[in-house]
């Protein structure tokens, strides 16, 4: 039993001696910090497969991205897919959720997102209109053009409507747009 204690004491002494230089070489904290808060607003054009008819829907959208910590933000987006309708069928999305920026390289910042909210759908020949819970997973790449302007080069999104008339609807699509950093 005493041998185990001796080995443990030697291990602790060795750990303290080897870790001490790493702790004593710390630098002074910077005199100023950049605020992690930033707000970007933008617009986009989308093309989506609505998973209800074979015709692809095309639409316009807007997004707001509030960065609350370096690389972690909350994104809200609205998308109105009103072009290329077949039999007056269209879908609108209103989603919000976390967005995480991945490792930036050059001017490109890839990201992933998980959003939730609701979608409105107009059915064929305007016979009905419904609101459905929507969960969306996606990602994309933002390209920084200048200090304030960025291009959303690609944004892919896969949606799940879990309560769509006793079934699941799974629309998916791509968007591209432009953003302006407000602060």
N, CA and C of each residue as an Amber inpcrd file, in Angstrom:
protein
   549
   0.8160000  -1.1890000   0.0000000   0.0000000   0.0000000   0.0000000
   0.8660000   1.2620000   0.0000000   1.9440000   1.2590000   0.7390000
   2.8140000   2.4260000   0.7790000   3.5490000   2.6140000  -0.5420000
   3.8150000   1.5060000  -1.2300000   4.4720000   1.6050000  -2.5430000
   3.5600000   2.3180000  -3.5340000   2.2550000   2.0250000  -3.4900000
   1.2960000   2.6830000  -4.3820000   1.2280000   4.1810000  -4.0880000
   1.2670000   4.5280000  -2.8000000   1.2380000   5.9430000  -2.4350000
   2.5020000   6.6510000  -2.8940000   3.6380000   5.9890000  -2.7850000
   4.8940000   6.5690000  -3.2170000   4.8790000   6.7950000  -4.7300000
   4.4030000   5.8120000  -5.4860000   4.3050000   5.9620000  -6.9410000
   3.3410000   7.0930000  -7.3080000   2.2380000   7.1830000  -6.5820000
   1.2710000   8.2530000  -6.8400000   1.8890000   9.6250000  -6.5510000
   2.6370000   9.7380000  -5.4520000   3.2820000  11.0050000  -5.1040000
   4.3310000  11.3790000  -6.1410000   5.1030000  10.4010000  -6.6350000
   6.0930000  10.6720000  -7.6750000   5.4050000  11.1040000  -8.9770000
   4.2930000  10.4750000  -9.3040000   3.5400000  10.8560000 -10.5040000
   3.0390000  12.2980000 -10.3990000   2.4850000  12.6750000  -9.2290000
   2.0210000  14.0500000  -9.0270000   3.1690000  15.0460000  -9.1220000
   4.3220000  14.7270000  -8.5110000   5.4810000  15.6060000  -8.5710000
   5.9560000  15.7640000 -10.0080000   6.0120000  14.6740000 -10.7560000
   6.4060000  14.7180000 -12.1650000   5.4320000  15.5740000 -12.9810000
   4.1350000  15.3990000 -12.7380000   3.1230000  16.1750000 -13.4610000
   3.2510000  17.6610000 -13.1520000   3.4370000  18.0180000 -11.8820000
   3.5780000  19.4270000 -11.5160000   4.8240000  20.0480000 -12.1250000
   5.9350000  19.3280000 -12.1320000   7.1830000  19.8480000 -12.6870000
   7.0590000  20.0430000 -14.1990000   6.4180000  19.1110000 -14.8910000
   6.3110000  19.2280000 -16.3510000   5.2460000  20.2250000 -16.7750000
   4.1920000  20.4100000 -16.0020000   3.1330000  21.3420000 -16.3750000
   3.4260000  22.7750000 -15.9430000   4.2620000  22.9780000 -14.9680000
   4.5510000  24.3160000 -14.4560000   5.1140000  25.2500000 -15.5280000
   6.0770000  24.8610000 -16.3470000   6.5760000  25.7840000 -17.3650000
   5.4780000  26.2240000 -18.3550000   4.5560000  25.3570000 -18.6640000
   3.4940000  25.7290000 -19.5940000   2.5980000  26.8010000 -18.9940000
   2.3540000  26.7380000 -17.7030000   1.4990000  27.7280000 -17.0650000
   2.2320000  29.0450000 -16.8520000   3.5270000  29.0150000 -16.5730000
   4.2560000  30.2400000 -16.2770000   4.6000000  31.0370000 -17.5250000
   4.3910000  30.4840000 -18.7160000   4.7220000  31.2050000 -19.9370000
   3.5090000  31.8990000 -20.5480000   2.4620000  32.0840000 -19.7850000
   1.2490000  32.7180000 -20.3030000   1.5000000  34.1880000 -20.5800000
   0.7650000  34.7290000 -21.5710000   0.9050000  36.1310000 -21.9230000
  -0.1470000  36.9600000 -21.2070000   0.0620000  38.2440000 -21.2540000
  -0.8920000  39.1810000 -20.6760000  -2.1260000  39.2170000 -21.5620000
  -3.2970000  39.4220000 -20.9790000  -4.5340000  39.5070000 -21.7530000
  -4.4830000  40.7150000 -22.6860000  -5.0740000  40.6080000 -23.8740000
  -5.0870000  41.7430000 -24.8040000  -5.8060000  42.9410000 -24.1940000
  -5.4010000  44.1390000 -24.6210000  -6.0000000  45.3370000 -24.0470000
  -7.3770000  45.6370000 -24.6240000  -7.7050000  45.0540000 -25.7650000
  -9.0240000  45.2810000 -26.3610000  -9.5300000  43.9910000 -26.9910000
 -10.8350000  43.8130000 -26.9610000 -11.4530000  42.6350000 -27.5500000
 -12.4540000  43.0710000 -28.6060000 -12.5590000  42.3010000 -29.6610000
 -13.5700000  42.5570000 -30.6780000 -14.8760000  41.9190000 -30.2000000
 -15.9530000  42.6650000 -30.2970000 -17.2430000  42.1340000 -29.8830000
 -17.6630000  40.9980000 -30.8080000 -18.1360000  39.8950000 -30.2560000
 -18.5600000  38.7850000 -31.1100000 -19.9140000  39.0420000 -31.7690000
 -20.6580000  40.0660000 -31.3170000 -21.9850000  40.3350000 -31.8760000
 -21.8810000  40.9550000 -33.2650000 -22.6390000  40.4100000 -34.1890000
 -22.7660000  41.0160000 -35.5080000 -24.1290000  40.6410000 -36.0750000
 -24.6370000  41.4930000 -36.9520000 -25.9410000  41.2800000 -37.5580000
 -25.8140000  41.4380000 -39.0660000 -26.2260000  40.4060000 -39.7920000
 -26.2030000  40.4220000 -41.2450000 -27.6060000  40.1550000 -41.7560000
 -28.0240000  40.9250000 -42.7440000 -29.3270000  40.7270000 -43.3800000
 -29.0980000  40.5530000 -44.8680000 -29.9130000  39.7080000 -45.4830000
 -29.7200000  39.4670000 -46.9000000 -30.9530000  38.9640000 -47.6030000
 -30.8330000  38.8710000 -48.8970000 -31.8960000  38.3400000 -49.7370000
 -31.3800000  37.1720000 -50.5480000 -32.3020000  36.3230000 -51.0390000
 -31.8860000  35.1370000 -51.7800000 -32.9440000  34.7270000 -52.8030000
 -32.4940000  33.9340000 -53.7490000 -33.3500000  33.3070000 -54.7490000
 -33.2560000  31.8090000 -54.5050000 -34.3940000  31.1130000 -54.5480000
 -34.4260000  29.6850000 -54.2160000 -35.1080000  28.8740000 -55.3060000
 -34.6600000  27.6400000 -55.4100000 -35.3240000  26.6440000 -56.2380000
 -35.5390000  25.4080000 -55.3910000 -36.7980000  24.9590000 -55.2590000
 -37.1220000  23.8560000 -54.3600000 -37.9550000  22.7920000 -55.0480000
 -37.7170000  21.5490000 -54.6980000 -38.5750000  20.4280000 -55.0610000
 -39.5680000  20.2990000 -53.9070000 -40.8610000  20.6030000 -54.1210000
 -41.8150000  20.6670000 -53.0070000 -42.2540000  19.3140000 -52.4570000
 -41.9290000  18.2090000 -53.1080000 -42.2960000  16.8530000 -52.6830000
 -43.8090000  16.6390000 -52.6620000 -44.5380000  17.4880000 -53.3550000
 -45.9890000  17.3140000 -53.4540000 -46.3880000  17.1370000 -54.9150000
 -45.7080000  17.8530000 -55.7880000 -45.8730000  17.7240000 -57.2370000
 -44.4780000  17.6450000 -57.8480000 -44.3910000  17.2530000 -59.1080000
 -43.0900000  17.1160000 -59.7660000 -42.4950000  18.4470000 -60.2140000
 -43.2860000  19.4720000 -60.2880000 -42.8180000  20.7820000 -60.7230000
 -41.9850000  21.4430000 -59.6270000 -40.8600000  22.0360000 -59.9910000
 -40.0150000  22.7280000 -59.0220000 -40.5480000  24.1330000 -58.7950000
 -40.5290000  24.5720000 -57.5410000 -40.9530000  25.9200000 -57.1940000
 -39.7400000  26.8380000 -57.1160000 -39.9110000  28.0540000 -57.5690000
 -38.8580000  29.0610000 -57.5190000 -39.3900000  30.2180000 -56.6980000
 -38.5280000  30.8140000 -55.8760000 -39.0110000  31.8960000 -55.0370000
 -37.9320000  32.8350000 -54.5680000 -38.3670000  33.8290000 -53.8450000
 -37.4890000  34.8170000 -53.2340000 -37.5220000  34.6360000 -51.7290000
 -36.4610000  35.0790000 -51.0750000 -36.4130000  34.9460000 -49.6300000
 -35.5470000  36.0040000 -48.9980000 -35.5910000  36.0530000 -47.6750000
 -34.7750000  36.9730000 -46.8950000 -34.2680000  36.2370000 -45.6610000
 -33.1030000  36.6520000 -45.1870000 -32.5650000  36.0450000 -43.9720000
 -31.9110000  37.1090000 -43.1010000 -31.8900000  36.8300000 -41.8130000
 -31.2070000  37.6590000 -40.8300000 -30.3640000  36.7150000 -39.9840000
 -29.1020000  37.0700000 -39.8250000 -28.1650000  36.2350000 -39.0930000
 -27.5560000  37.0590000 -37.9590000 -27.8710000  36.6980000 -36.7070000
 -27.3280000  37.3780000 -35.5370000 -26.2650000  36.4910000 -34.9110000
 -25.0040000  36.8930000 -35.0620000 -23.9050000  36.1470000 -34.4450000
 -23.8290000  36.5620000 -32.9870000 -23.9710000  35.5710000 -32.0960000
 -23.9700000  35.8490000 -30.6650000 -22.6390000  35.4870000 -30.0020000
 -21.8650000  34.6410000 -30.6640000 -20.5440000  34.2630000 -30.1890000
 -19.7430000  33.8880000 -31.4200000 -18.4590000  33.9510000 -31.3560000
 -17.6250000  33.6860000 -32.5180000 -18.0050000  32.3620000 -33.1890000
 -18.6060000  32.4490000 -34.3720000 -18.9640000  31.2540000 -35.1310000
 -20.3270000  30.6750000 -34.8290000 -20.9910000  31.1290000 -33.7750000
 -22.3110000  30.6080000 -33.4130000 -23.3290000  31.7350000 -33.5580000
 -24.3810000  31.4570000 -34.3030000 -25.3640000  32.5030000 -34.5520000
 -26.7770000  31.9260000 -34.5640000 -27.7290000  32.8410000 -34.5970000
 -29.1360000  32.4880000 -34.7460000 -29.5770000  33.0470000 -36.0870000
 -30.1500000  32.1940000 -36.9160000 -30.5870000  32.6280000 -38.2390000
 -32.0970000  32.5040000 -38.3590000 -32.7070000  33.5180000 -38.9230000
 -34.1290000  33.4930000 -39.2400000 -34.2560000  33.7050000 -40.7420000
 -35.1320000  32.9240000 -41.3640000 -35.3060000  33.0760000 -42.8130000
 -36.7700000  32.9310000 -43.1940000 -37.1210000  33.6580000 -44.2090000
 -38.4430000  33.5490000 -44.8070000 -38.2630000  33.3040000 -46.2960000
 -39.0490000  32.3970000 -46.8320000 -38.9310000  32.0560000 -48.2560000
 -40.3370000  31.9660000 -48.8370000 -40.5530000  32.6590000 -49.9510000
 -41.8520000  32.6910000 -50.6100000 -41.6980000  32.1050000 -52.0080000
 -42.0830000  30.8570000 -52.1620000 -41.8930000  30.1180000 -53.4240000
 -43.1680000  30.2170000 -54.2570000 -43.2550000  31.2890000 -55.0120000
 -44.4800000  31.5940000 -55.7240000 -44.3520000  31.4920000 -57.2420000
 -43.1550000  31.2810000 -57.7600000 -42.9590000  31.2220000 -59.2100000
 -42.9260000  29.7710000 -59.6860000 -43.2650000  29.5580000 -60.9190000
 -43.2930000  28.2290000 -61.5470000 -44.3250000  27.3110000 -60.8730000
 -45.4610000  27.8810000 -60.4960000 -46.5090000  27.1070000 -59.8260000
 -47.1890000  26.1650000 -60.8160000 -47.5710000  25.0250000 -60.3290000
 -48.3890000  24.0800000 -61.0820000 -49.7290000  24.0030000 -60.3730000
 -50.8060000  24.3470000 -61.0400000 -52.1630000  24.3130000 -60.4750000
 -52.2910000  25.1690000 -59.2130000 -51.5940000  26.3010000 -59.1660000
 -51.6420000  27.2530000 -58.0410000 -51.0750000  26.6950000 -56.7410000
 -50.2100000  25.6940000 -56.8170000 -49.5720000  25.1370000 -55.6130000
 -48.3070000  25.9400000 -55.3170000 -48.1890000  26.4350000 -54.0820000
 -46.9740000  27.1230000 -53.6510000 -46.7180000  26.8350000 -52.1750000
 -45.4820000  27.1180000 -51.7460000 -45.0770000  26.9210000 -50.3570000
 -44.3150000  28.1460000 -49.8710000 -44.5680000  28.5390000 -48.6300000
 -43.8320000  29.6090000 -47.9610000 -43.2490000  29.0430000 -46.6740000
 -42.0090000  29.4280000 -46.3380000 -41.3390000  28.9260000 -45.1400000
 -40.9520000  30.0660000 -44.2180000 -41.1110000  29.8590000 -42.9120000
 -40.7140000  30.8140000 -41.8780000 -39.9790000  30.0100000 -40.8050000
 -38.6460000  30.1160000 -40.8040000 -37.8230000  29.2450000 -39.9640000
 -36.8070000  30.0520000 -39.1630000 -36.4250000  29.5070000 -37.9970000
 -35.4050000  30.1230000 -37.1520000 -34.6550000  29.0250000 -36.4090000
 -33.3690000  29.2640000 -36.1440000 -32.5990000  28.2820000 -35.3940000
 -31.1090000  28.5750000 -35.4000000 -30.3290000  27.6840000 -34.7990000
 -28.8820000  27.8920000 -34.7100000 -28.1690000  27.6380000 -36.0390000
 -27.0980000  28.3890000 -36.2000000 -26.2250000  28.2520000 -37.3760000
 -24.7920000  28.2870000 -36.8540000 -23.9670000  27.3480000 -37.2880000
 -22.5860000  27.2480000 -36.8170000 -21.6440000  27.3780000 -38.0040000
 -20.7520000  28.3550000 -37.9160000 -19.7450000  28.5420000 -38.9610000
 -18.6170000  27.5520000 -38.7220000 -18.1550000  26.9650000 -39.8150000
 -17.0430000  26.0330000 -39.7380000 -15.7440000  26.7820000 -40.0280000
 -14.6570000  26.0910000 -40.1360000 -13.3450000  26.7020000 -40.3420000
 -13.3040000  27.5370000 -41.6220000 -12.9560000  28.8080000 -41.4980000
 -12.9000000  29.7150000 -42.6500000 -11.6110000  29.5040000 -43.4160000
 -11.7100000  29.4990000 -44.7390000 -10.5240000  29.4590000 -45.5770000
 -10.7020000  30.4390000 -46.7220000  -9.6270000  31.1780000 -47.0180000
  -9.6400000  32.2580000 -47.9940000 -10.7550000  33.2140000 -47.6210000
 -11.7150000  33.4550000 -48.5020000 -12.8600000  34.3170000 -48.2090000
 -14.1240000  33.5010000 -47.9670000 -13.9920000  32.1940000 -47.9690000
 -15.1520000  31.3030000 -47.8620000 -15.3470000  30.8320000 -46.4220000
 -16.5960000  30.9080000 -45.9680000 -16.9550000  30.4220000 -44.6460000
 -18.0820000  29.4090000 -44.7880000 -17.7870000  28.1180000 -44.6950000
 -18.8550000  27.1130000 -44.7270000 -19.6100000  27.0980000 -43.3930000
 -20.8510000  26.6770000 -43.4310000 -21.6670000  26.6420000 -42.2230000
 -22.6820000  25.5100000 -42.3060000 -23.2010000  25.1380000 -41.1440000
 -24.3090000  24.1850000 -41.0350000 -25.3920000  24.8500000 -40.1930000
 -26.6420000  24.4090000 -40.3930000 -27.7470000  25.0100000 -39.6580000
 -28.8380000  23.9850000 -39.4070000 -29.6040000  24.2380000 -38.3570000
 -30.7820000  23.4300000 -38.0230000 -31.8760000  24.4220000 -37.6310000
 -32.9410000  24.4560000 -38.4060000 -33.9840000  25.4530000 -38.2200000
 -35.3290000  24.7930000 -37.9510000 -36.1920000  25.5220000 -37.3130000
 -37.5410000  25.0410000 -37.0640000 -38.5280000  26.1830000 -37.2160000
 -39.7630000  25.8400000 -37.4830000 -40.7920000  26.8590000 -37.6370000
 -42.0170000  26.2790000 -38.2990000 -42.5510000  27.0150000 -39.2680000
 -43.7400000  26.5330000 -39.9710000 -43.6750000  26.9120000 -41.4440000
 -44.4600000  26.2070000 -42.2180000 -44.5920000  26.4800000 -43.6470000
 -46.0660000  26.5610000 -44.0010000 -46.3860000  27.4570000 -44.9030000
 -47.7370000  27.5610000 -45.4490000 -47.7420000  26.9360000 -46.8290000
 -48.8260000  26.2560000 -47.1560000 -48.9450000  25.6510000 -48.4820000
 -50.3340000  25.9160000 -49.0410000 -50.3490000  26.3010000 -50.2870000
 -51.6050000  26.4650000 -51.0150000 -51.7670000  25.2410000 -51.9090000
 -52.9340000  24.6000000 -51.8570000 -53.1710000  23.3760000 -52.6190000
 -53.7500000  23.6850000 -53.9910000 -53.8110000  22.6570000 -54.8290000
 -54.2130000  22.8160000 -56.2210000 -55.5360000  23.5600000 -56.3720000
 -55.5150000  24.4310000 -57.3590000 -56.6950000  25.2250000 -57.7360000
 -57.2960000  25.9750000 -56.5540000 -56.4790000  26.3270000 -55.5790000
 -56.8960000  27.1120000 -54.4100000 -58.0140000  26.4540000 -53.6000000
 -58.0730000  25.1240000 -53.5850000 -59.1450000  24.4500000 -52.8360000
 -58.9120000  24.4820000 -51.3310000 -57.6470000  24.6320000 -50.9220000
 -57.3440000  24.6600000 -49.4850000 -55.9910000  25.3250000 -49.2670000
 -55.7850000  25.7180000 -48.0280000 -54.5340000  26.3520000 -47.6120000
 -54.2270000  25.8360000 -46.2110000 -52.9690000  25.4590000 -45.9490000
 -52.6460000  24.9170000 -44.6320000 -51.3340000  25.4210000 -44.0850000
 -51.1730000  25.3240000 -42.7580000 -49.9370000  25.6820000 -42.0650000
 -49.4000000  24.4160000 -41.4180000 -48.1100000  24.1270000 -41.6410000
 -47.5170000  22.8720000 -41.1920000 -46.1950000  23.1230000 -40.4720000
 -45.9880000  22.3840000 -39.3890000 -44.7190000  22.4350000 -38.6650000
 -43.5990000  22.0010000 -39.5940000 -42.4600000  22.7040000 -39.5080000
 -41.3410000  22.4160000 -40.4090000 -40.0370000  22.3820000 -39.6240000
 -39.2250000  21.3640000 -39.8840000 -37.8700000  21.2580000 -39.3620000
 -36.9520000  21.1880000 -40.5750000 -35.8570000  21.9450000 -40.5510000
 -34.9600000  21.9920000 -41.7080000 -33.5090000  21.8370000 -41.2640000
 -32.7460000  21.0990000 -42.0560000 -31.3140000  20.9250000 -41.8410000
 -30.6100000  21.3450000 -43.1180000 -29.4940000  22.0290000 -42.9670000
 -28.8160000  22.4750000 -44.1760000 -27.4320000  23.0000000 -43.9070000
 -26.8860000  23.6140000 -44.9360000 -25.5600000  24.1860000 -44.8610000
 -25.2460000  24.9130000 -46.1460000 -24.1260000  25.5800000 -46.1440000
 -23.7420000  26.3180000 -47.3320000 -22.4060000  26.9890000 -47.1740000
 -22.1560000  27.9450000 -48.0680000 -20.8980000  28.6840000 -48.0660000
 -21.1920000  30.1590000 -48.3090000 -20.6780000  31.0090000 -47.4170000
 -20.7330000  32.4550000 -47.5970000 -19.3540000  32.9250000 -48.0470000
 -19.3210000  33.7980000 -49.0520000 -18.0720000  34.3740000 -49.5440000
 -18.0200000  35.8460000 -49.1640000 -16.9830000  36.2360000 -48.4640000
 -16.8290000  37.6300000 -48.0590000 -16.2950000  38.4210000 -49.2450000
 -17.0450000  39.4520000 -49.6670000 -16.6590000  40.2730000 -50.8040000
 -15.9380000  41.5300000 -50.3370000 -16.4470000  42.1330000 -49.2750000
 -15.8090000  43.2980000 -48.6740000 -16.0760000  43.2550000 -47.1680000
 -15.7280000  44.3430000 -46.4860000 -15.9210000  44.3690000 -45.0490000
 -17.3870000  44.1870000 -44.6610000 -18.2960000  44.6930000 -45.4560000
 -19.7270000  44.6320000 -45.1460000 -20.5180000  43.6660000 -46.0290000
 -20.1020000  43.4320000 -47.2460000 -20.8810000  42.6360000 -48.2060000
 -20.3800000  41.2020000 -48.3000000 -21.3320000  40.2810000 -48.4360000
 -20.9930000  38.8680000 -48.6400000 -21.9580000  38.2690000 -49.6550000
 -21.5180000  37.2070000 -50.2770000 -22.3520000  36.4710000 -51.2280000
 -22.6370000  35.1040000 -50.6340000 -23.8880000  34.7520000 -50.5430000
 -24.2770000  33.4080000 -50.1230000 -24.2180000  32.5660000 -51.3990000
 -23.0500000  31.9560000 -51.6310000 -22.8040000  31.2480000 -52.8820000
 -23.7510000  30.0720000 -53.0710000 -23.9450000  29.3260000 -52.0090000
 -24.8680000  28.1910000 -52.0620000 -25.3940000  27.9220000 -50.6570000
 -26.6580000  27.5780000 -50.5980000 -27.2990000  27.2230000 -49.3370000
 -28.2520000  26.0720000 -49.6400000 -27.9290000  24.8980000 -49.1550000
 -28.7900000  23.7310000 -49.3610000 -29.6220000  23.4710000 -48.1220000
 -30.8540000  23.0310000 -48.3470000 -31.7560000  22.8100000 -47.2110000
 -32.6410000  21.5980000 -47.4810000 -32.7720000  20.7570000 -46.4680000
 -33.6470000  19.5880000 -46.5100000 -34.6780000  19.7750000 -45.4040000
 -35.9410000  19.8590000 -45.7790000 -37.0020000  20.1120000 -44.8090000
 -37.8030000  18.8400000 -44.5320000 -38.3460000  18.7870000 -43.3330000
 -39.2670000  17.7090000 -42.9520000 -40.5130000  18.3670000 -42.3820000
 -41.6470000  18.0500000 -42.9650000 -42.9420000  18.4910000 -42.4480000
 -43.5690000  17.2590000 -41.7980000 -43.4110000  17.0520000 -40.4980000
 -43.8120000  15.7960000 -39.8680000 -45.3210000  15.5500000 -39.7910000
 -46.1150000  16.5910000 -39.8300000 -47.5690000  16.4150000 -39.6810000
 -48.3080000  16.8500000 -40.9360000 -47.8470000  16.3850000 -42.0790000
 -48.4830000  16.7880000 -43.3320000 -49.5970000  15.8120000 -43.6910000
 -50.7920000  16.1210000 -43.2970000 -51.9820000  15.3360000 -43.6470000
 -51.8050000  13.8470000 -43.3610000 -51.3030000  13.5300000 -42.1570000
 -51.1180000  12.1380000 -41.7470000 -49.8740000  11.4870000 -42.3320000
 -48.9980000  12.2560000 -42.9290000 -47.7890000  11.7300000 -43.5510000
 -46.6500000  12.7230000 -43.3080000 -45.5240000  12.4980000 -43.9690000
 -44.3920000  13.4240000 -43.9310000 -44.1660000  13.9810000 -45.3210000
 -43.9400000  15.2740000 -45.4130000 -43.5470000  15.9020000 -46.6620000
 -42.0840000  16.2870000 -46.5000000 -41.2620000  16.0910000 -47.5320000
 -39.8220000  16.3400000 -47.4190000 -39.3170000  17.1770000 -48.5890000
 -39.6210000  18.4730000 -48.5890000 -39.0940000  19.3500000 -49.6310000
 -37.5890000  19.5680000 -49.4510000 -36.8960000  19.8560000 -50.5520000
 -35.4730000  20.1690000 -50.4910000 -35.1380000  21.1240000 -51.6190000
 -34.0700000  21.8970000 -51.4200000 -33.7100000  22.8310000 -52.4720000
 -32.4400000  23.5940000 -52.1920000 -32.1370000  24.5020000 -53.1150000
 -30.9270000  25.3180000 -53.0540000 -31.3010000  26.7910000 -53.1380000
 -30.4840000  27.6070000 -52.5020000 -30.6570000  29.0590000 -52.5560000
 -29.3030000  29.7140000 -52.7710000 -29.3290000  30.9450000 -53.2560000
 -28.1320000  31.7790000 -53.4030000 -28.5620000  33.2210000 -53.1980000
 -27.6710000  34.0480000 -52.6640000 -28.0670000  35.4260000 -52.4150000
 -26.9080000  36.3240000 -52.0440000 -27.2650000  37.4450000 -51.4570000
 -26.2970000  38.4480000 -51.0700000 -26.6640000  38.9770000 -49.6920000
 -25.6470000  39.3010000 -48.8740000 -25.8940000  39.7810000 -47.5240000
 -25.1150000  41.0550000 -47.2150000 -25.6360000  41.8310000 -46.2800000
 -25.0060000  43.0570000 -45.8300000 -24.8480000  43.0220000 -44.3140000
 -23.6210000  43.2280000 -43.8420000 -23.3370000  43.2110000 -42.4050000
 -23.6660000  44.5860000 -41.8260000 -24.7070000  44.6410000 -40.9810000
 -25.1710000  45.8950000 -40.4060000 -24.2270000  46.3670000 -39.3030000
 -23.8440000  45.4500000 -38.4070000 -22.8150000  45.7340000 -37.3920000
 -22.0990000  44.4710000 -37.0260000
